[in-house]
PDB file of C-alpha atoms and ligand atoms in Angstrom:
ATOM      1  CA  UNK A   1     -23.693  29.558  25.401  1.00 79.00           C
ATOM      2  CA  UNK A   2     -20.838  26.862  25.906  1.00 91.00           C
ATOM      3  CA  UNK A   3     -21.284  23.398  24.128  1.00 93.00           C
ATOM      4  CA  UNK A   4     -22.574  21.522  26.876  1.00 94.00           C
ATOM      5  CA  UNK A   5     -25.624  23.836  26.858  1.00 94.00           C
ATOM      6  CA  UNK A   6     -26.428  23.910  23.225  1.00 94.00           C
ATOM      7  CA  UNK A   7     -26.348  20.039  23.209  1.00 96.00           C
ATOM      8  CA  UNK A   8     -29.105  20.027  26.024  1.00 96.00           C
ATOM      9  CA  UNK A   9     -31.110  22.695  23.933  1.00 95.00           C
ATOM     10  CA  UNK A  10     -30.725  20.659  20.863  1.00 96.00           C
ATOM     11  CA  UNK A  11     -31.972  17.636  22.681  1.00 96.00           C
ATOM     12  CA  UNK A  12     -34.725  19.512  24.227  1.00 94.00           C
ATOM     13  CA  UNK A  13     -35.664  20.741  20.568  1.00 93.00           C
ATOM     14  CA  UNK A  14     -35.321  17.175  18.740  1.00 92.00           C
ATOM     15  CA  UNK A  15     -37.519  15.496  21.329  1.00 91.00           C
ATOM     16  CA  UNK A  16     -39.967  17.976  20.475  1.00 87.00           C
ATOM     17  CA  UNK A  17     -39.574  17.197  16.813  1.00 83.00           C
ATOM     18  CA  UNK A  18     -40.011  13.410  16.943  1.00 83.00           C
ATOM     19  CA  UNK A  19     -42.932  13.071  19.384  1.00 79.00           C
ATOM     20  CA  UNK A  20     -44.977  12.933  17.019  1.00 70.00           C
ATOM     21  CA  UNK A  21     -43.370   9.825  14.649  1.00 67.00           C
ATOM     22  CA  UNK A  22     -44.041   6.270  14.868  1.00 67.00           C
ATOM     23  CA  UNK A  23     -42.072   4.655  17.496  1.00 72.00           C
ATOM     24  CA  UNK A  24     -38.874   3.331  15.235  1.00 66.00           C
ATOM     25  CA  UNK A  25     -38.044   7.444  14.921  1.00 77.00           C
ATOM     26  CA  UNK A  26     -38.050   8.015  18.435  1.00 86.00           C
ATOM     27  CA  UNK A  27     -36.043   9.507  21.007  1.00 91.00           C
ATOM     28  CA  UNK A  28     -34.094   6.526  21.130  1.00 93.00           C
ATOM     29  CA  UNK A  29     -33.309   6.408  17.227  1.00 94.00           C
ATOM     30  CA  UNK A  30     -32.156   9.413  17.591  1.00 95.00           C
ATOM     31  CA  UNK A  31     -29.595   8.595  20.236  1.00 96.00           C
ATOM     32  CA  UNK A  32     -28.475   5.466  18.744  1.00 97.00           C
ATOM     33  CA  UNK A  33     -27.682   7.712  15.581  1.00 98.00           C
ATOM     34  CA  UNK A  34     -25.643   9.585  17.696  1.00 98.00           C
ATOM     35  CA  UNK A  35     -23.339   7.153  19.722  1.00 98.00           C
ATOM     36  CA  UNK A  36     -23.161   5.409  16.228  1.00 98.00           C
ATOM     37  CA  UNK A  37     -22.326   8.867  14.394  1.00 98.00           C
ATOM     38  CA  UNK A  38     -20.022   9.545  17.671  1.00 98.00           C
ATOM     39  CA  UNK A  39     -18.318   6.170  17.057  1.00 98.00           C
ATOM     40  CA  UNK A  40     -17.579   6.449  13.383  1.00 98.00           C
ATOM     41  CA  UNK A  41     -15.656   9.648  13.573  1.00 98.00           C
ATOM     42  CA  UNK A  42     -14.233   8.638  16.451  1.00 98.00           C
ATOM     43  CA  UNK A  43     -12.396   6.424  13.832  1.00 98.00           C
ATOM     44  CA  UNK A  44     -12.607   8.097  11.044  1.00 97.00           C
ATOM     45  CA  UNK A  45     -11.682  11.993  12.221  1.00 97.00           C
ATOM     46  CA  UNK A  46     -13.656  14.067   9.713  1.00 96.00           C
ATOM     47  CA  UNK A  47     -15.487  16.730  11.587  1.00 96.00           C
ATOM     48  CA  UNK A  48     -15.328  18.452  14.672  1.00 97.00           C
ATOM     49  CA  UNK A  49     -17.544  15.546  17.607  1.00 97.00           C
ATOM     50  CA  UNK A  50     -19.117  18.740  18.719  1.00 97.00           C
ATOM     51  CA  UNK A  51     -20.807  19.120  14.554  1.00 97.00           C
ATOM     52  CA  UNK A  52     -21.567  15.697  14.755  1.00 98.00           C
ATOM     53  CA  UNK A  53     -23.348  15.691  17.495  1.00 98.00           C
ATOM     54  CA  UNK A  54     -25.609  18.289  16.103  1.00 97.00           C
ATOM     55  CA  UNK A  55     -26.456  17.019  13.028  1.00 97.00           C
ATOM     56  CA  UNK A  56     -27.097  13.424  14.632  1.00 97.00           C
ATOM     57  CA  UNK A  57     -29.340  15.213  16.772  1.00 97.00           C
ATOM     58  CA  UNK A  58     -31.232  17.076  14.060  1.00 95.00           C
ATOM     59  CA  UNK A  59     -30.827  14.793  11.496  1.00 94.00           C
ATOM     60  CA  UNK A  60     -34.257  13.778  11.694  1.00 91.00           C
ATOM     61  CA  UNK A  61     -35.939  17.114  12.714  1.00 89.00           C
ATOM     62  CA  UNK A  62     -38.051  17.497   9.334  1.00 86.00           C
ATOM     63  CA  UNK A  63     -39.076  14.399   7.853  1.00 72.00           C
ATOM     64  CA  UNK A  64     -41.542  14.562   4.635  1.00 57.00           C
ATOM     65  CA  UNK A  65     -43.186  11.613   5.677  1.00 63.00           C
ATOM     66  CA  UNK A  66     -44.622  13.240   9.193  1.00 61.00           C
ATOM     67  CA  UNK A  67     -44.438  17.139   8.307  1.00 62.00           C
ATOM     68  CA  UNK A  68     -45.762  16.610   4.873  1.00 64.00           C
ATOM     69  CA  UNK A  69     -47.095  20.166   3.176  1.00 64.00           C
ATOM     70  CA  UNK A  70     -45.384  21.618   6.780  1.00 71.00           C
ATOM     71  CA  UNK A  71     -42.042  20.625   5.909  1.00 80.00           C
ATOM     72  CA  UNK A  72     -41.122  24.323   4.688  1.00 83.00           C
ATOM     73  CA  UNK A  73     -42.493  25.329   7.910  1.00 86.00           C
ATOM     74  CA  UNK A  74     -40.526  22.982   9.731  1.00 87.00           C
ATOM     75  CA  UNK A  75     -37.472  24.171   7.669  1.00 91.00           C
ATOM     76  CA  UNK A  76     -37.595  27.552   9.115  1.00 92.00           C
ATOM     77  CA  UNK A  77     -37.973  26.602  12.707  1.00 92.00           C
ATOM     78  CA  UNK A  78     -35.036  24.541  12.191  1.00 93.00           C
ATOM     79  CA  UNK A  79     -33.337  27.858  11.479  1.00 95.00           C
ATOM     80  CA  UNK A  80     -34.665  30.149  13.798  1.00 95.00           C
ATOM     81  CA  UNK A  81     -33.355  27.426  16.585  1.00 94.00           C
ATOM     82  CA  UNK A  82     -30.243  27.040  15.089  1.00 95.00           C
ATOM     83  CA  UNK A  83     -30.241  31.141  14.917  1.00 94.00           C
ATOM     84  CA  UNK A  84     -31.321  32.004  18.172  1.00 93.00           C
ATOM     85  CA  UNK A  85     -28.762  29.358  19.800  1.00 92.00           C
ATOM     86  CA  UNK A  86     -25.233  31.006  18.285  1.00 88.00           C
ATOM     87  CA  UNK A  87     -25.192  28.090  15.832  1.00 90.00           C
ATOM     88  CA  UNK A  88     -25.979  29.749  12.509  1.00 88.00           C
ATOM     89  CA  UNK A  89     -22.629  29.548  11.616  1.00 90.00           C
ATOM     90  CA  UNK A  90     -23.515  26.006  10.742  1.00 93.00           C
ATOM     91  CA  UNK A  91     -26.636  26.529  10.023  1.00 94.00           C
ATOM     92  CA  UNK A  92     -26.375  25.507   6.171  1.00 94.00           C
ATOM     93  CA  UNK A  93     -24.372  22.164   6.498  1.00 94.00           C
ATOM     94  CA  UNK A  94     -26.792  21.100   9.331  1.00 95.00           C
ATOM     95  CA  UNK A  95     -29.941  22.134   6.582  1.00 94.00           C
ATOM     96  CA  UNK A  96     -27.807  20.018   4.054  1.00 93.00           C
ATOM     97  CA  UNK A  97     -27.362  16.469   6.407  1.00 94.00           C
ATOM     98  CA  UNK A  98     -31.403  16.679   7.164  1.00 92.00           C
ATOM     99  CA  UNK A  99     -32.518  17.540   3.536  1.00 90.00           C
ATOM    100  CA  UNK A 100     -30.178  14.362   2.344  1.00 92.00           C
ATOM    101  CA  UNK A 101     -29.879  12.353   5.005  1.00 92.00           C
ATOM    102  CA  UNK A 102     -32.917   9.776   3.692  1.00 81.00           C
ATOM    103  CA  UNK A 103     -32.396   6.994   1.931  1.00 70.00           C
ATOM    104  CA  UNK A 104     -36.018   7.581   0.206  1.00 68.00           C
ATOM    105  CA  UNK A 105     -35.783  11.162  -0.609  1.00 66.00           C
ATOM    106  CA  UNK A 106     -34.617  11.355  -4.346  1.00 58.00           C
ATOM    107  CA  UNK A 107     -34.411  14.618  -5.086  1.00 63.00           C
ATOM    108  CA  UNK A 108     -30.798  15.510  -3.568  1.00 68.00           C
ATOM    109  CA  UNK A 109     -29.605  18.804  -3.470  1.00 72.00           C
ATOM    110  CA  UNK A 110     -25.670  20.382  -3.094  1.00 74.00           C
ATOM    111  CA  UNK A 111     -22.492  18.387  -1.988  1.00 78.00           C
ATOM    112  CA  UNK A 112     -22.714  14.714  -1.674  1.00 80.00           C
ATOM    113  CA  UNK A 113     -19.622  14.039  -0.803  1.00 85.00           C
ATOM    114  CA  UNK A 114     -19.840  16.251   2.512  1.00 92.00           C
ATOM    115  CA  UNK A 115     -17.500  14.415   5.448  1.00 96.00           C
ATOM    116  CA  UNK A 116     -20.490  15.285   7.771  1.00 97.00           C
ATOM    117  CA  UNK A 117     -23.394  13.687   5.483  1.00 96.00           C
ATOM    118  CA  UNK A 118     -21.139  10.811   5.369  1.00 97.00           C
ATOM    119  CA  UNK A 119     -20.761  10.039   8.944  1.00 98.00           C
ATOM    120  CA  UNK A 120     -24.587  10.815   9.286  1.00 98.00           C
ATOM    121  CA  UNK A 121     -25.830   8.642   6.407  1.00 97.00           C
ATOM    122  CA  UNK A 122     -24.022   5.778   7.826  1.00 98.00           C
ATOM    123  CA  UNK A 123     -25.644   5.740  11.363  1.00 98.00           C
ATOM    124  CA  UNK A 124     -29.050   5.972  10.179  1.00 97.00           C
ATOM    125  CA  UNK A 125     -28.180   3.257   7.673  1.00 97.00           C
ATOM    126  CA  UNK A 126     -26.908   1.073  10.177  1.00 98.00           C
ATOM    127  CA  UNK A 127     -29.751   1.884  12.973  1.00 98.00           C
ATOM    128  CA  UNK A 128     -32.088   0.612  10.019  1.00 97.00           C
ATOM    129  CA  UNK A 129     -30.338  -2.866   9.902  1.00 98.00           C
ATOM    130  CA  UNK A 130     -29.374  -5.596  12.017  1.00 98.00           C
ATOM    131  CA  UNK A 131     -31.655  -6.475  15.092  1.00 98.00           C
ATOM    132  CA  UNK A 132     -32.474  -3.173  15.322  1.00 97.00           C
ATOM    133  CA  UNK A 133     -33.329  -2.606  11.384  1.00 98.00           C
ATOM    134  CA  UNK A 134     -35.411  -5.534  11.866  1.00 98.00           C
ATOM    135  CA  UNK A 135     -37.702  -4.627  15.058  1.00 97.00           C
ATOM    136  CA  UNK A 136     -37.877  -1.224  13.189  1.00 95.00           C
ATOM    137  CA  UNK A 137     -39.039  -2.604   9.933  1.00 97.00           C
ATOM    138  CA  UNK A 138     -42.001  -4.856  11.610  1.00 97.00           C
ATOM    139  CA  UNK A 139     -42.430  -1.403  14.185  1.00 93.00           C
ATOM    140  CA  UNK A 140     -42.985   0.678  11.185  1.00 92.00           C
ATOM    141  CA  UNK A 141     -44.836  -2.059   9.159  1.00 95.00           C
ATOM    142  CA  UNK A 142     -47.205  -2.491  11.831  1.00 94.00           C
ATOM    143  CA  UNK A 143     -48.019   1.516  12.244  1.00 91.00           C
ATOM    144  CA  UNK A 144     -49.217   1.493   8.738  1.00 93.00           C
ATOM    145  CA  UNK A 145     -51.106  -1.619   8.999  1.00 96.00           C
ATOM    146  CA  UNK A 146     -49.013  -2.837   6.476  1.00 97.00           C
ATOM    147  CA  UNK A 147     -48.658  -7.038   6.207  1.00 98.00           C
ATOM    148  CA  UNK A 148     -46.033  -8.940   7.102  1.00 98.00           C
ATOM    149  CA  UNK A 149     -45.578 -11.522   4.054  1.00 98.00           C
ATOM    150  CA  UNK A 150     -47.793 -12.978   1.753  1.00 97.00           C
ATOM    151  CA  UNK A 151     -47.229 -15.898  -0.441  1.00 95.00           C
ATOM    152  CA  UNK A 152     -48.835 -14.558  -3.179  1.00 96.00           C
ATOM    153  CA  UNK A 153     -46.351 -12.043  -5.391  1.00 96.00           C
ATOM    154  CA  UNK A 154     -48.644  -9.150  -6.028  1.00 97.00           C
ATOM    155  CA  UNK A 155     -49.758  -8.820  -2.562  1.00 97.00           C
ATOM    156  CA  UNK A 156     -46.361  -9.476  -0.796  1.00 97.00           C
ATOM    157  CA  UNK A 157     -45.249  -6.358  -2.723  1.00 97.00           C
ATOM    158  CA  UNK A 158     -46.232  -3.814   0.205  1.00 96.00           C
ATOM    159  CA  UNK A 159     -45.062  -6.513   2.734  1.00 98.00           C
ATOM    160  CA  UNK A 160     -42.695  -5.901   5.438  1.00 98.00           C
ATOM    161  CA  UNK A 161     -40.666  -8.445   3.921  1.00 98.00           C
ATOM    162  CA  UNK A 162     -40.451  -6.986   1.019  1.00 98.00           C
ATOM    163  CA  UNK A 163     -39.003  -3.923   2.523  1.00 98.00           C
ATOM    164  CA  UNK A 164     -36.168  -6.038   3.091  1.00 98.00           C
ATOM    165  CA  UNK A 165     -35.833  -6.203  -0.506  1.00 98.00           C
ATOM    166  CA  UNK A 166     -36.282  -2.538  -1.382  1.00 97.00           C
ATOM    167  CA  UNK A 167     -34.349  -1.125   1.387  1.00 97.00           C
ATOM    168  CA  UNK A 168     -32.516  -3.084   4.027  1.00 98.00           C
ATOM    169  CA  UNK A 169     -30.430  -5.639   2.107  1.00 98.00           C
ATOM    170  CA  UNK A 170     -28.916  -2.402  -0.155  1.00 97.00           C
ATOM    171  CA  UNK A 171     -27.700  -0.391   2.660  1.00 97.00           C
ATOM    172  CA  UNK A 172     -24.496  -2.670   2.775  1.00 98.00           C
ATOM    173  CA  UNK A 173     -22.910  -1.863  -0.485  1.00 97.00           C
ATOM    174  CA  UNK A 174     -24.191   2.297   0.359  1.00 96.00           C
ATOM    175  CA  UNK A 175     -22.097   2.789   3.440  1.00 97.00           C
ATOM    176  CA  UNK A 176     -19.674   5.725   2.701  1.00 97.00           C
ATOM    177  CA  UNK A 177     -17.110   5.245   5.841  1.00 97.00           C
ATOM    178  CA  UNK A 178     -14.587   2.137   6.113  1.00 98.00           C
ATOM    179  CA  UNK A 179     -16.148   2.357   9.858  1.00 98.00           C
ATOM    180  CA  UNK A 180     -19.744   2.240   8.396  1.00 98.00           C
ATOM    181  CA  UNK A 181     -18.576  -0.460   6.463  1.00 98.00           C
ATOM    182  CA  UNK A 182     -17.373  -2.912   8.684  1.00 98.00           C
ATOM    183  CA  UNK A 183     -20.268  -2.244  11.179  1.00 98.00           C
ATOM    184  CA  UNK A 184     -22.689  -3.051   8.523  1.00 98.00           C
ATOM    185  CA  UNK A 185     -21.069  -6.502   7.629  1.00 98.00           C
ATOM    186  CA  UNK A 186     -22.622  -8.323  10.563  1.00 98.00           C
ATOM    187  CA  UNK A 187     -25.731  -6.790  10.448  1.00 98.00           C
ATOM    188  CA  UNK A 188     -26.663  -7.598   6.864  1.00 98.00           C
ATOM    189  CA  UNK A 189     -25.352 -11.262   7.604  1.00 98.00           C
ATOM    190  CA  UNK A 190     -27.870 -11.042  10.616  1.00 98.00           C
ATOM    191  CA  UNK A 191     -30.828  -9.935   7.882  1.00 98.00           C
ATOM    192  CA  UNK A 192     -29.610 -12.336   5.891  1.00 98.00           C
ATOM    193  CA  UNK A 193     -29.682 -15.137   8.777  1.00 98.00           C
ATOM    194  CA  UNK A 194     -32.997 -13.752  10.092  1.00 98.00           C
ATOM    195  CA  UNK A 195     -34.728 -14.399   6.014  1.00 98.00           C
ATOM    196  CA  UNK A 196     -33.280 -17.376   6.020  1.00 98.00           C
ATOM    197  CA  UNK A 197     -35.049 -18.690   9.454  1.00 98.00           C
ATOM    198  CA  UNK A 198     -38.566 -16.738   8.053  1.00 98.00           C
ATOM    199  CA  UNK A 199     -38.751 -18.718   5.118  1.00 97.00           C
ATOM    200  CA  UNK A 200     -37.644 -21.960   6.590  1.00 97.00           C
ATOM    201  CA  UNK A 201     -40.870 -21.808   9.169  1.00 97.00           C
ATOM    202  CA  UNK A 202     -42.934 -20.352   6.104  1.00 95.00           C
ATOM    203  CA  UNK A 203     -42.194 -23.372   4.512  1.00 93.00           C
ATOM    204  CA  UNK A 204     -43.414 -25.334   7.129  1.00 90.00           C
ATOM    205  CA  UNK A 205     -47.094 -23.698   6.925  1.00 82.00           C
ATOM    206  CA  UNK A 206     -47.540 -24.595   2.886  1.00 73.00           C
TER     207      UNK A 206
HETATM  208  P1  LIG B 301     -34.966   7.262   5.747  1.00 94.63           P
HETATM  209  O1  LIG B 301     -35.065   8.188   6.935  1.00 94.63           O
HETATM  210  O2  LIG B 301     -33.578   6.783   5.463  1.00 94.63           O
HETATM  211  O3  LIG B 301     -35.730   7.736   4.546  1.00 94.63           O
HETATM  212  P2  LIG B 301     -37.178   5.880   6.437  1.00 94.63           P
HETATM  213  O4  LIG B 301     -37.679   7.052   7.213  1.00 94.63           O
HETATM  214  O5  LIG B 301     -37.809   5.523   5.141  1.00 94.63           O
HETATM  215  O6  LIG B 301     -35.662   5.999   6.217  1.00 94.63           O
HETATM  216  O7  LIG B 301     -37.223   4.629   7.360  1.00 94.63           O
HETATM  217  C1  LIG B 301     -37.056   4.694   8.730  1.00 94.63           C
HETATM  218  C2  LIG B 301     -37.259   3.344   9.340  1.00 94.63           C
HETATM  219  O8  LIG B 301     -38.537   2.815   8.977  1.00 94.63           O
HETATM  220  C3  LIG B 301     -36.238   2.353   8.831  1.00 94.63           C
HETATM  221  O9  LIG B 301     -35.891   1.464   9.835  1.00 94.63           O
HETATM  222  C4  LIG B 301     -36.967   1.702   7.692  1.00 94.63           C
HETATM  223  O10 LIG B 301     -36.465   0.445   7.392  1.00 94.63           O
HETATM  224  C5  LIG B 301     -38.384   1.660   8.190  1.00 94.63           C
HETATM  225  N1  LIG B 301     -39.319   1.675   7.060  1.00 94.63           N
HETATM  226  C6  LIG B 301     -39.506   2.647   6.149  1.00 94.63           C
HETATM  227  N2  LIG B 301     -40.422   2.282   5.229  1.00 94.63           N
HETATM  228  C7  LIG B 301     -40.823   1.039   5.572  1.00 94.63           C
HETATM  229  C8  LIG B 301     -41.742   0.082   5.047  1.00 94.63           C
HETATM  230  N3  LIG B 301     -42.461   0.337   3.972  1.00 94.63           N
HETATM  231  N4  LIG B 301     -41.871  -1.089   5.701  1.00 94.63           N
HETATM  232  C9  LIG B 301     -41.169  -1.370   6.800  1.00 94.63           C
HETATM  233  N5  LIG B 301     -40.290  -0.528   7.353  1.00 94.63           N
HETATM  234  C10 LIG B 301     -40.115   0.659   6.754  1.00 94.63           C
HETATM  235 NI1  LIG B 302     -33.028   8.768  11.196  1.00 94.63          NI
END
């Protein structure tokens, strides 16, 4: 199978994957990850654009959070897809990026300081900031029913706004690339600008 045709079975097999996510991991998420993964070794040059494009493409094929107790399930059609397509050869490293892609999952596993994981890390970190970040957060927020703000501190604790605060504002100072870097820059200043507007109209309302 040439390149040109894996890519299109990839795609056909990640759109699969995700259909069954909230909204902010869609299709589209997906795609941004890419260009954005596309665009920072385009600068960079670490790893062959064809890997890349892989493992932006599966990057978020098994995600705890949706697969839950399936996840080892998920694992091995992962495989078998990567098998059957003449792509076992990098079958491990493409394992690797999805098992430590996520910001959230703590328990790590094998090289960190994998060129690949690096480019990957970086455009999921940046699709989860900036405009983007921010229609995401509220997207996500709102599939769980979770609130938006609250005045009062215990409550505001599973906010979306406080997600900000646990997540969003840290992914700055975790890019990996000089690229990722300088992307993230203006995005955080847009968080940063968007908080500031939120709690000048909160304000308002006390
Ligand atoms: P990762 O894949 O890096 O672990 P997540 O899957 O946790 O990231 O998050 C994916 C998207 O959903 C991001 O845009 C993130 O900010 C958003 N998100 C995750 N958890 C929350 C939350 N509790 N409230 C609002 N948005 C969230
Ligand atoms: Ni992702």
């Amino acid at each position: 199978m040439n390149k040109d045709t894996l890519i299109k079975e990839a795609e056909k097999f990640v759109r699969l994957s995700v259909s069954r996510y909230d909204s902010g991991h869609d299709w589209w998420h997906i795609t941004r990850v890419r260009k954005l993964a596309g665009r920072i070794n385009e600068t960079e040059k670490l790893e062959d654009p064809f890997i890349v494009d892989i493992a932006a493409l599966m990057h978020d094929a098994v995600d705890s959070k949706f697969y839950g107790e399936n996840s080892e399930h998920r694992y091995k059609n992962v495989r078998d897809f990567l098998g059957k397509n003449s792509l076992g050869e990098i079958e491990e490293r493409i394992i690797h990026i999805i098992k430590n892609v996520s910001f959230s999952n703590k328990l790590k596993t094998g090289d960190l300081r994998d060129p690949l994981l690096f480019i990957i890390q970086d455009a999921d970190r940046l699709d989860a900031m900036g405009a983007i970040g921010i229609a995401r957060a509220f997207n996500y927020g709102g599939f769980r029913n979770n609130i938006i703000y609250s005045p009062v501190e215990a409550e505001n604790k599973h906010s979306t706004i406080n997600h900000f605060y646990e997540k969003l504002l840290l992914l700055r100072s975790m890019m990996n690339t000089l690229t990722g870097k300088e992307m993230a820059a203006e995005r955080h200043l847009f968080m940063e600008a968007f908080l500031k507007q939120f709690y000048s109209e909160i304000r308002l309302s006390e």
